[in-house]
XYZ file of C-alpha atoms in Angstrom:
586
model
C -24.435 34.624 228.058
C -24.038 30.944 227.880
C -23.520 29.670 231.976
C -24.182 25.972 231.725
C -22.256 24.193 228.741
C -23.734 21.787 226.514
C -23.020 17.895 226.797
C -20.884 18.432 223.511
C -19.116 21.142 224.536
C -18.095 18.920 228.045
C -17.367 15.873 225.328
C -15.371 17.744 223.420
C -13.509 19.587 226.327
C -12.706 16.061 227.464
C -11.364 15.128 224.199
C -8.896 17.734 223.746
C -7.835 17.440 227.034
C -7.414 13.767 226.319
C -5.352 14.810 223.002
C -3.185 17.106 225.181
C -2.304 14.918 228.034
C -2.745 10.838 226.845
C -0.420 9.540 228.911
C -1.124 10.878 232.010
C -5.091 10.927 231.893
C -4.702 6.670 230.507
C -2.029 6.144 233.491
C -4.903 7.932 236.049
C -7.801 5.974 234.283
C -5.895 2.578 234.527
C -4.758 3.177 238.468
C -8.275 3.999 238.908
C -9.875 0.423 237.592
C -7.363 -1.679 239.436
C -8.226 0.198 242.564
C -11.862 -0.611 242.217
C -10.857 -3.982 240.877
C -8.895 -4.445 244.438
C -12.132 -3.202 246.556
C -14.593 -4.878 244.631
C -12.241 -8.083 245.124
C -11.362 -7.435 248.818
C -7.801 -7.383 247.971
C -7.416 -3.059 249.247
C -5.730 -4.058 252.017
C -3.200 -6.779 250.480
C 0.269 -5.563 250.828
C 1.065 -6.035 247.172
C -2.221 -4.090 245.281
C -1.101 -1.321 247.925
C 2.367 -0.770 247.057
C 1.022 -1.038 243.379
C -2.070 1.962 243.898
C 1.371 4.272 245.712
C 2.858 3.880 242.885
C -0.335 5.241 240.693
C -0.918 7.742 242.800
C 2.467 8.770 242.508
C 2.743 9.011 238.999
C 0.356 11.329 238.406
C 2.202 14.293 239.297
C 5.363 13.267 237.680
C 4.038 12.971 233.950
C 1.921 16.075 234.172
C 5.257 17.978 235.287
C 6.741 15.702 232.209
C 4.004 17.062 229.847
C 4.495 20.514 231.442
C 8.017 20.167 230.022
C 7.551 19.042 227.012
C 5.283 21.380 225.744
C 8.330 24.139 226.142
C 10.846 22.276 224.070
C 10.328 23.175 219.973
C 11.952 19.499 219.190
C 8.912 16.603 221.045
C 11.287 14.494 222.782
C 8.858 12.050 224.062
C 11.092 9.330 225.120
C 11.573 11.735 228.262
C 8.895 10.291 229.954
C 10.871 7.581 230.169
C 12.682 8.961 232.992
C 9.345 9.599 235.496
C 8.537 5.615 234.081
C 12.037 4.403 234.956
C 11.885 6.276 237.885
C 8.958 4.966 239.273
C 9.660 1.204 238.218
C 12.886 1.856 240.643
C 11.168 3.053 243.118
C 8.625 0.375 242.877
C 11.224 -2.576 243.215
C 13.105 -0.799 246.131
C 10.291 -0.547 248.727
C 10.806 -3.132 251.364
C 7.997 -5.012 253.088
C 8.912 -5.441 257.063
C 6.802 -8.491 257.856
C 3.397 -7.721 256.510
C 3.467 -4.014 256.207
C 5.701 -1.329 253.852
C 8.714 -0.555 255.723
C 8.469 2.789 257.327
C 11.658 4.693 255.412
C 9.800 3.501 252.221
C 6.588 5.614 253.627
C 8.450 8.139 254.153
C 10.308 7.819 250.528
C 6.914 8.075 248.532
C 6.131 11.073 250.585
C 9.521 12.415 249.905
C 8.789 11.779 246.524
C 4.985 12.983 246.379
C 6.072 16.300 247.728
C 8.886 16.645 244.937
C 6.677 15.253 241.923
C 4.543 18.199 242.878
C 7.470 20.431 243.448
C 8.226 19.926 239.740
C 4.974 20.712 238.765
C 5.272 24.440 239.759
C 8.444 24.669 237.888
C 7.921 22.474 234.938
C 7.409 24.779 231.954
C 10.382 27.204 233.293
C 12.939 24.959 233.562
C 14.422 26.915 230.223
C 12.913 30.180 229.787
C 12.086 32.463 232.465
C 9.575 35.674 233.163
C 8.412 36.063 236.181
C 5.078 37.531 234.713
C 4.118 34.093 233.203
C 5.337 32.215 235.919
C 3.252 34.158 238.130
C 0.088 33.461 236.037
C 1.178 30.118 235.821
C 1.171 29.489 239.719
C -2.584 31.035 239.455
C -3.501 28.720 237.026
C -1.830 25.875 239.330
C -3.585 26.845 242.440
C -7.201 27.685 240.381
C -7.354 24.679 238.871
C -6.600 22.598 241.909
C -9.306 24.169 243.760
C -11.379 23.840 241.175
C -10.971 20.296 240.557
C -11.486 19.178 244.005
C -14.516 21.328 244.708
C -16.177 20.160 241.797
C -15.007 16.622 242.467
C -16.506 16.464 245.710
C -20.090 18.058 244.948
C -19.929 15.718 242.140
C -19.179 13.128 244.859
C -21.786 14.378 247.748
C -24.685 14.047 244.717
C -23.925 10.279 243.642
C -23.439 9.188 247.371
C -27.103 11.263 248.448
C -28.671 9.635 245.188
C -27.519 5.989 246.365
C -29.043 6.505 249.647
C -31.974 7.699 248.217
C -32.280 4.802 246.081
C -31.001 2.304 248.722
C -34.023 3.896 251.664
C -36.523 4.753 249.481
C -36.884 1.419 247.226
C -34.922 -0.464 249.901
C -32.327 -1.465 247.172
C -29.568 -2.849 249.698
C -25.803 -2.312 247.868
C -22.342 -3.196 249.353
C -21.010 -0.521 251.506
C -18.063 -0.280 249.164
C -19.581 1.555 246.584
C -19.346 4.730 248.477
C -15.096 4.241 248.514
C -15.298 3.028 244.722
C -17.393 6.149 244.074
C -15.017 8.201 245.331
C -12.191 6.529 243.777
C -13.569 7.769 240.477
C -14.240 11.144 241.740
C -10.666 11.792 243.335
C -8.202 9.568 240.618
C -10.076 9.803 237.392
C -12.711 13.292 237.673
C -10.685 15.417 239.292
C -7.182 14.789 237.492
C -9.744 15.308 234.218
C -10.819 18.757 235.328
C -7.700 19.385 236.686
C -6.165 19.504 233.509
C -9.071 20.619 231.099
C -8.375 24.145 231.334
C -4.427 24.513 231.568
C -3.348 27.290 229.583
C -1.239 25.941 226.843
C 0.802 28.704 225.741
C 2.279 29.802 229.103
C 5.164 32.103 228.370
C 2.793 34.254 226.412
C 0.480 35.422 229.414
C 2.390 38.122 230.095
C -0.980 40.332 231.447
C -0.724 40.517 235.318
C -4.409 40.678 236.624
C -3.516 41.216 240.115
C -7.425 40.841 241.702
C -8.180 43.302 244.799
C -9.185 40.001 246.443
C -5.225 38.830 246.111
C -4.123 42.485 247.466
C -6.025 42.445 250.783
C -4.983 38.721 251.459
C -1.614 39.627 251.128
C -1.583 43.038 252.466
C -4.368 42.821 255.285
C -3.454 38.573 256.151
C -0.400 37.499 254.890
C 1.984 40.291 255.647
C 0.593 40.865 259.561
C 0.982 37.153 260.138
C 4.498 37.693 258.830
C 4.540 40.430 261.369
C 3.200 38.517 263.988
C 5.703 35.393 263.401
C 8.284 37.947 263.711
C 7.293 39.901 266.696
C 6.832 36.578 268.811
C 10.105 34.875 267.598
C 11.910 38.008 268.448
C 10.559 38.276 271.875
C 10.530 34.492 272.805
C 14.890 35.503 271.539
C 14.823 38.188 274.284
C 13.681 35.252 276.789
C 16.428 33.631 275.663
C 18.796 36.172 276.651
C 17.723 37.504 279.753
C 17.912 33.960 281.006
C 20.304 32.371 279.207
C 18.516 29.379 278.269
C 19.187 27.508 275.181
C 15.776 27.405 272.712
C 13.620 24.868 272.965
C 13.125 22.387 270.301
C 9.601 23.275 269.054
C 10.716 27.231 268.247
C 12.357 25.430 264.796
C 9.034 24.708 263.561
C 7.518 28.169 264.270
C 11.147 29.965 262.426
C 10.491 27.149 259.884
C 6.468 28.155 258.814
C 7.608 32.030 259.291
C 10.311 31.376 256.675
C 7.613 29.413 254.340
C 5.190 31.988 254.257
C 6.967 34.627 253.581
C 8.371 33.028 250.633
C 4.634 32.519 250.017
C 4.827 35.904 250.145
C 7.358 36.955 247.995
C 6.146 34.577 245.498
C 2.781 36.737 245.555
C 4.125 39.843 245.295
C 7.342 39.150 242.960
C 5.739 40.614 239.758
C 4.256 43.907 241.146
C 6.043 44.645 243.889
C 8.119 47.559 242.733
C 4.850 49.187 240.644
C 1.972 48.707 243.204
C 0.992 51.581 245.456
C 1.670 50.331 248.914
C 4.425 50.831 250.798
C 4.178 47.056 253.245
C 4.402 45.174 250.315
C 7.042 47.627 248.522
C 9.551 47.169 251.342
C 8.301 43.381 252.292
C 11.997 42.884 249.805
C 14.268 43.126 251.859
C 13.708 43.714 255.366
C 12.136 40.694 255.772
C 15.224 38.834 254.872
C 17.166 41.002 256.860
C 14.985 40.420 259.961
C 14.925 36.578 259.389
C 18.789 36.338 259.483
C 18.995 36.297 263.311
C 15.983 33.763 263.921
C 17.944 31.526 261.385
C 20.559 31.534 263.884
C 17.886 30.851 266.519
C 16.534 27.673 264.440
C 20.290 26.105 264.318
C 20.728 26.145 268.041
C 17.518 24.706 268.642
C 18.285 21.852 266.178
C 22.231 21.296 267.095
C 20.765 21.144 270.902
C 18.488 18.361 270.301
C 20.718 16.693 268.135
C 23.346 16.918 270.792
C 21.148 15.402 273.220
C 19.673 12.894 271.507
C 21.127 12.550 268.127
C 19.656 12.518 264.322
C 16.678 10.678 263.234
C 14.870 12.137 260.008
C 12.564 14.690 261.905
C 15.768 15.915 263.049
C 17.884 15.722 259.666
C 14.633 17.496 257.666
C 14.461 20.048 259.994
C 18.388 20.623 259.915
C 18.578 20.328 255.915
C 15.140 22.616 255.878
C 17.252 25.046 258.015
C 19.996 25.010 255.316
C 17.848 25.909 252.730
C 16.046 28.347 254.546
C 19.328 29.961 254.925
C 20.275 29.725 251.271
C 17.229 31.504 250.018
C 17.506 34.055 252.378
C 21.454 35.289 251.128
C 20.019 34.178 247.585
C 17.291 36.703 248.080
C 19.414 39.332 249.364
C 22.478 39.642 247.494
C 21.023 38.358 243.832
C 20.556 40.267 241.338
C 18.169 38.002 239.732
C 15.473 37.062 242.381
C 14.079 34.194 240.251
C 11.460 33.027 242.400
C 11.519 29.278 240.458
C 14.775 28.960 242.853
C 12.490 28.082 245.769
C 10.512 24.656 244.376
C 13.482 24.119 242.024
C 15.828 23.650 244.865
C 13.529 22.400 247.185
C 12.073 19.721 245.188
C 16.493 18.955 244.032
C 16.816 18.411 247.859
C 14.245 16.679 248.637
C 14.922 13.884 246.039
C 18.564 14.006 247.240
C 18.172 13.272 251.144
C 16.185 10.209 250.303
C 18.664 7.824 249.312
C 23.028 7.417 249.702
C 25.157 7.534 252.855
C 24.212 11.084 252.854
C 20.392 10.994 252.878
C 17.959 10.842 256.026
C 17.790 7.185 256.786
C 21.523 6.414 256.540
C 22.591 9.651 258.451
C 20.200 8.719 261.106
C 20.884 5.308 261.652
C 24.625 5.770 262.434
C 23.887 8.793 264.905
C 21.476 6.580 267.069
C 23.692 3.510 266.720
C 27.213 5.896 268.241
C 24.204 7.032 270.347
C 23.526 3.756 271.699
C 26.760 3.293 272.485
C 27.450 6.373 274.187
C 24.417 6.169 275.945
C 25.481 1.947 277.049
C 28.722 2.312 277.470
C 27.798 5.143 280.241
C 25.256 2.652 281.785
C 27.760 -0.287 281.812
C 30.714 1.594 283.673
C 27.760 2.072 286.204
C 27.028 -1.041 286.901
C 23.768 -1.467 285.015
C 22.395 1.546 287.492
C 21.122 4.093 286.086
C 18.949 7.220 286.179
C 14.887 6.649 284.688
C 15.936 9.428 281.914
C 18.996 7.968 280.837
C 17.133 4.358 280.690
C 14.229 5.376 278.891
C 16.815 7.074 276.305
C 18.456 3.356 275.885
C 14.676 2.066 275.177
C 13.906 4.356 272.948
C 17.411 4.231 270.946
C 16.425 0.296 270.556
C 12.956 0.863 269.637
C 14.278 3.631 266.921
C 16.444 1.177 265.432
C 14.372 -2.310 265.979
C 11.656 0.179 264.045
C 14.018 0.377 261.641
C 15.023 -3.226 261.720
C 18.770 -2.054 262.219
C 19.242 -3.484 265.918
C 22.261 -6.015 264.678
C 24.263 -2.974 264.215
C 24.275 -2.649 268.052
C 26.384 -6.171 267.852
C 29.913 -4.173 267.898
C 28.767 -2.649 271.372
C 26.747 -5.504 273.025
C 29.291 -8.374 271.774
C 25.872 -10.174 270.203
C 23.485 -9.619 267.568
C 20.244 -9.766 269.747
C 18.215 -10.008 266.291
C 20.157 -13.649 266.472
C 20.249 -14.093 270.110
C 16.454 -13.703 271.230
C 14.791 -15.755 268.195
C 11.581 -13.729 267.446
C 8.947 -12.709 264.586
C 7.891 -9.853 266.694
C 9.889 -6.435 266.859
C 7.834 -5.548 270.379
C 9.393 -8.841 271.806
C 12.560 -8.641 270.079
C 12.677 -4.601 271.813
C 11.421 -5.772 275.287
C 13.708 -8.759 275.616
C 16.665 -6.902 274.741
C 15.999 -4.220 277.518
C 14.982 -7.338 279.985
C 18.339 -8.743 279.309
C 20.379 -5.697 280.340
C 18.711 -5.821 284.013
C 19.269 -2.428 284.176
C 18.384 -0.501 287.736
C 17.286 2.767 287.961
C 18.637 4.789 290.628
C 16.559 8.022 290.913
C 12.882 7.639 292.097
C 12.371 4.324 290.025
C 8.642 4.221 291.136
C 7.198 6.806 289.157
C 3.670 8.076 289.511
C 1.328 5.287 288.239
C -2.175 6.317 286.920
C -4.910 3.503 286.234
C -8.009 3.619 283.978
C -11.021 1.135 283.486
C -13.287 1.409 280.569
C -16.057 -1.390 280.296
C -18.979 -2.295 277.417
C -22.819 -1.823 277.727
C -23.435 -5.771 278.651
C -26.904 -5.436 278.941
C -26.908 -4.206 274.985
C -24.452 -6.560 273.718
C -25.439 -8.818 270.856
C -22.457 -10.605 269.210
C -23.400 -11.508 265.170
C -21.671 -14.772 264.370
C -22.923 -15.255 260.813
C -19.611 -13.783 259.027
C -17.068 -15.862 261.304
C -16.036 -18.925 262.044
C -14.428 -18.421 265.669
C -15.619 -17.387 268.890
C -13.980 -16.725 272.102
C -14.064 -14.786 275.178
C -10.188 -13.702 276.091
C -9.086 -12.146 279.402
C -5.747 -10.681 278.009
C -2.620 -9.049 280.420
C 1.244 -8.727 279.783
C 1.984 -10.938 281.880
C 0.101 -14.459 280.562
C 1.254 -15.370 276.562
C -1.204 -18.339 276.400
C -4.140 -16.465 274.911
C -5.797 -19.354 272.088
C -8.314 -19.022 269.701
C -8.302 -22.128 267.681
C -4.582 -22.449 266.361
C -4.323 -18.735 266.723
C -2.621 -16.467 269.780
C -3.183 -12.895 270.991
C -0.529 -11.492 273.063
C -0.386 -8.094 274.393
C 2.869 -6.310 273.352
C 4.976 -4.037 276.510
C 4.181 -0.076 276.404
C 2.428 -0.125 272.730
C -1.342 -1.080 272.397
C -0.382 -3.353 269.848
C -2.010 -6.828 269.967
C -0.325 -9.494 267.831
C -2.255 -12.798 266.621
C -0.013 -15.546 265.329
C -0.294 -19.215 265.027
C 3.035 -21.245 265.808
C 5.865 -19.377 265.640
C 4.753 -16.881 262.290
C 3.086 -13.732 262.974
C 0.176 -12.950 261.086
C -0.248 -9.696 261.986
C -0.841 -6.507 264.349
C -3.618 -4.876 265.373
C -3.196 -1.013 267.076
C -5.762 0.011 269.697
C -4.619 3.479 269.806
C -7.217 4.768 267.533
C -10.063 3.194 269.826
C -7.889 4.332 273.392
C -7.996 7.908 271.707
C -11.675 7.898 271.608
C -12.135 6.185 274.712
C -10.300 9.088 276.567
C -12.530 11.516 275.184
C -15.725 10.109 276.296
C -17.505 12.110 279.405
C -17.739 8.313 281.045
C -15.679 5.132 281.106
C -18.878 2.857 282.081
C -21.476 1.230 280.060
C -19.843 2.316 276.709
C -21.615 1.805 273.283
C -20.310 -1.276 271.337
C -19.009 0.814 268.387
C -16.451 2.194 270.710
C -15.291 -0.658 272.040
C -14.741 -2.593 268.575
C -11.985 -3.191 265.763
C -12.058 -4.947 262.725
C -8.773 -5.733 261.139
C -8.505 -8.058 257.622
C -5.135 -9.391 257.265
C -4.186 -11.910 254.294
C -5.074 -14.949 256.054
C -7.590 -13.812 258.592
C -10.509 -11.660 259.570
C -10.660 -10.300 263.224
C -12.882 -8.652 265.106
C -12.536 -7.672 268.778
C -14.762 -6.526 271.227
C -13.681 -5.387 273.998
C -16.436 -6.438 276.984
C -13.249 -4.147 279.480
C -9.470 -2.564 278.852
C -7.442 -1.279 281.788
C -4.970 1.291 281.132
C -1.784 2.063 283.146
C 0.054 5.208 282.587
C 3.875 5.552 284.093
C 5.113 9.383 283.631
C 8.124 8.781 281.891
C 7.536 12.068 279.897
C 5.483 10.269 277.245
C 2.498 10.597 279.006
C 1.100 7.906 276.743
C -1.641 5.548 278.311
C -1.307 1.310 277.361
C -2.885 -1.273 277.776
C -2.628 -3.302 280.532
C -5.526 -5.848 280.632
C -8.505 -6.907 279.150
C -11.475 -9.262 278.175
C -12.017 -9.385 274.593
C -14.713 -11.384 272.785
C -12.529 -12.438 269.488
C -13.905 -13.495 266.422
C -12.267 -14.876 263.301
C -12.885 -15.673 259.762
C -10.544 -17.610 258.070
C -10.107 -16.300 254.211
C -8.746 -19.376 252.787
C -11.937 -21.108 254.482
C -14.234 -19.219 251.981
């Protein structure tokens, strides 16, 4: 028995796959180069090569779902993959750029759409004809060769970054440290979409032969179906709560009904072709009692929702859970009073709604921008007709309403209810100042307990170990940085602390260059056993922007924490050694 194929067998593996999927294998090959091109040029972190490498990894899903469909029609319509092309083109000239980042909702499209583009994959070849043996087989071969890919992708990836280091200790051959991230560039875009693909069954509707392992049985019989149970037994009692005390849910029992729902249409997906032939009775009966038993905790994950959104109105955790909830429900009467049962319903429709909710006056971002903008004015017109005196709660609700929609850089649709536009009124490049002097201007009291507890910590570098390398930078200073002083130079270039965000901005003149985030490094601070004589590591960020190079060390940071239920720590002072290297200087 031959284990190990030959190097022509592997060539020739490679070639047909090449034959069978040319479009997608050049598009995955050609995304690949550029994004070694943009590492090996220091141009990864440019806005522009980064929208472009979304939009490659993007694409990859949608023409091997193309393919997928293709190969079932008897006519080869290849001008269809026009439409994932077109598509993608669209989507490429409608992502904004909010200063020098991707808008968020455009994040949150291209995850929208990564989710969906895989969606389709799953129901690709069954778009026309349907069996729910082959589709069952098909999933199998999905999931198989996924796993597959990526496992050998990353041994493959383990043995070329051990045989660099062996090369770079043993004949003290020094290489740039990028060649580890190029490396795996190659392994993740081009080696494992190659494998991925190599062994896809072809004809699909002919495997027909359900080979149901043992190994498939217990995880569904022994794992799946008493987590099911489990789900069920601790929504149903947390519902009992409910009713003894009449108290409305809280919000985070939607997530738990939503994953019970999920896996057991994981579940049923599992089961669908032998569920009326195998010989055990949990999985026999699993359709429909479970459908019947997830009725009432649908109920359950609607009051949750409507309360929050009551409260506090939509924004697009809110609307996905609410249009998740929907579906849910759909699937569930689907399942129960069909006569059909085509399991293909559950990524068809999924992947149908998720494409729908991301654009139109009816999708996530423009549902969720007028329910916080009526919010804000419900929530200002309540303050105003107090006097500007208010509770802490009902304050901090107003701040965070701004910062939704400054996040969103929607704040001049606020104008109607403040008689400005404060984007126009307080003149800034910044959306933390634009935020804080909005909220300054309303000089707005709080009336209940306004000093709330106030919790201070002090984290400080190892001095005695501190050794600053200039050779890579063209700037030095030492900064003692608070909230309240805004003349922080370097040069031509200011830092200025931002109000309640670790976020540091550097500008010079009036244009911001950029933001750095400290949260990452106040994360790891926290965790540390002490806050004294810290390593330098810990206390250091690097940040490349178009213009600039920083690096900060921080010699001390102060933190201040008021409870106003965020319980988030930020920054209130600190002495930073800042260095800079000016790109254009090079």
């Amino acid at each position: 028995m031959k284990i190990i194929p030959s190097l022509g067998e592997i060539v020739s593996k490679a070639k047909n796959t090449f034959n069978r999927f040319p479009i997608t294998l050049s598009w995955a090959v050609i995304g690949t180069f550029f994004t070694l091109s943009t590492i090996e040029n220091d141009t990864f972190d440019d806005i522009f090569t980064g929208i472009i490498i979304l939009i490659f990894a993007l694409g990859i899903s949608w023409l091997i779902a193309t393919r997928f469909f293709l190969e079932q029609l008897k006519k080869k319509s290849y001008w269809v993959f026009l439409i994932p092309f077109n598509f993608l083109t669209a989507f490429y000239f409608s992502i904004d750029i909010d200063a020098y980042r991707i808008d968020k909702n455009s994040i949150i499209r291209f995850f929208l759409y990564f989710i969906a583009g895989h969606l389709f994959v799953m129901i690709a070849p069954f778009f026309i004809k349907w069996d729910k043996s082959a589709y069952f087989n098909y999933l199998k071969a999905v999931f198989i060769s996924i796993v597959r890919s990526l496992f050998f992708s990353l041994i493959l990836y383990l043995g070329i970054v051990l045989a660099l280091l062996a090369v770079k200790h043993l004949f003290n051959v020094d290489f740039k440290g990028d060649r580890f991230l190029q490396v795996f560039v190659i392994c993740i875009g081009i080696v494992n979409t190659w494998i991925y693909l190599s062994d896809f069954p072809k004809d699909i509707h002919n495997q027909l032969t359900i080979n149901y392992t043992k190994a498939l049985e217990v995880l569904v019989k022994y794992i799946l179906i008493p987590l099911v149970i489990l789900y069920l037994i601790i929504l149903y009692a947390y519902s009992l709560k409910i009713v003894i005390n009449w108290n409305l849910p809280k919000g985070w029992v939607s997530y738990l009904v939503i994953a019970l729902s999920f896996l057991g249409f994981i579940v049923q997906t599992l089961i669908n072709p032998i569920q009326k032939t195998i010989n055990s009775r949990a999985i026999r009966r699993f359709h429909p009692w479970f459908y019947y038993l997830l009725l009432p905790l649908i109920g359950l994950l609607f009051v949750a929702i409507f309360r929050r959104i009551n409260e506090y109105g939509i924004t697009e955790n809110r609307y996905f859970v609410l249009v998740l909830a929907f579906w849910i429900l759909a699937m569930t009467l689907y399942m129960i009073f069909s006569k059909q049962q085509r399991i293909k319903i559950f990524p068809l429709s999924l992947a149908i709604i998720t494409m729908l909710i991301s654009f139109g006056f009816w999708g996530a971002f423009s549902v969720s921008t007028k329910s916080q903008v009526q919010q804000f004015e419900k929530v200002y017109t309540d303050i105003k007709n107090t006097g500007f005196s208010t509770t802490f709660e009902k304050k901090n609700q107003l701040r965070s309403i701004i910062r939704y929609l400054n996040e969103k850089d929607e704040l001049e649709k606020v104008t109607a209810t403040l008689g400005y536009n404060p984007k126009t009124t307080f003149k800034t490049e910044s959306h933390w100042q634009l935020q804080k002097k909005l909220m300054d201007s309303l000089n707005i009291k709080v009336t209940d307990n306004p000093e709330k507890p106030y919790r201070a910590y002090y984290y400080n570098l190892d001095d005695f170990n501190i050794t600053l390398d200039l050779k890579n930078y063209d700037f030095l200073k030492r900064l003692y940085i608070t909230l309240h002083e805004n003349k922080n130079s370097i040069n031509q270039y200011q830092l200025t602390l931002t109000e309640n965000s670790n976020i540091l901005e550097i500008s010079t003149g009036e244009d911001l260059i950029g933001e750095i985030d400290c949260s990452e490094m106040i994360k790891k601070l926290k965790d540390q056993e002490q806050n004294y004589n810290l390593p330098l590591n810990l206390m250091t960020i690097e940040q490349h922007f178009k213009m600039l190079n920083v690096k900060l060390i921080f010699q001390s940071i102060s933190l201040s924490n008021i409870d106003d239920d965020t319980k988030e720590e930020y920054v209130s002072n600190a002495t930073i050694y800042v260095l800079i290297k000016e790109k254009n200087a090079e």
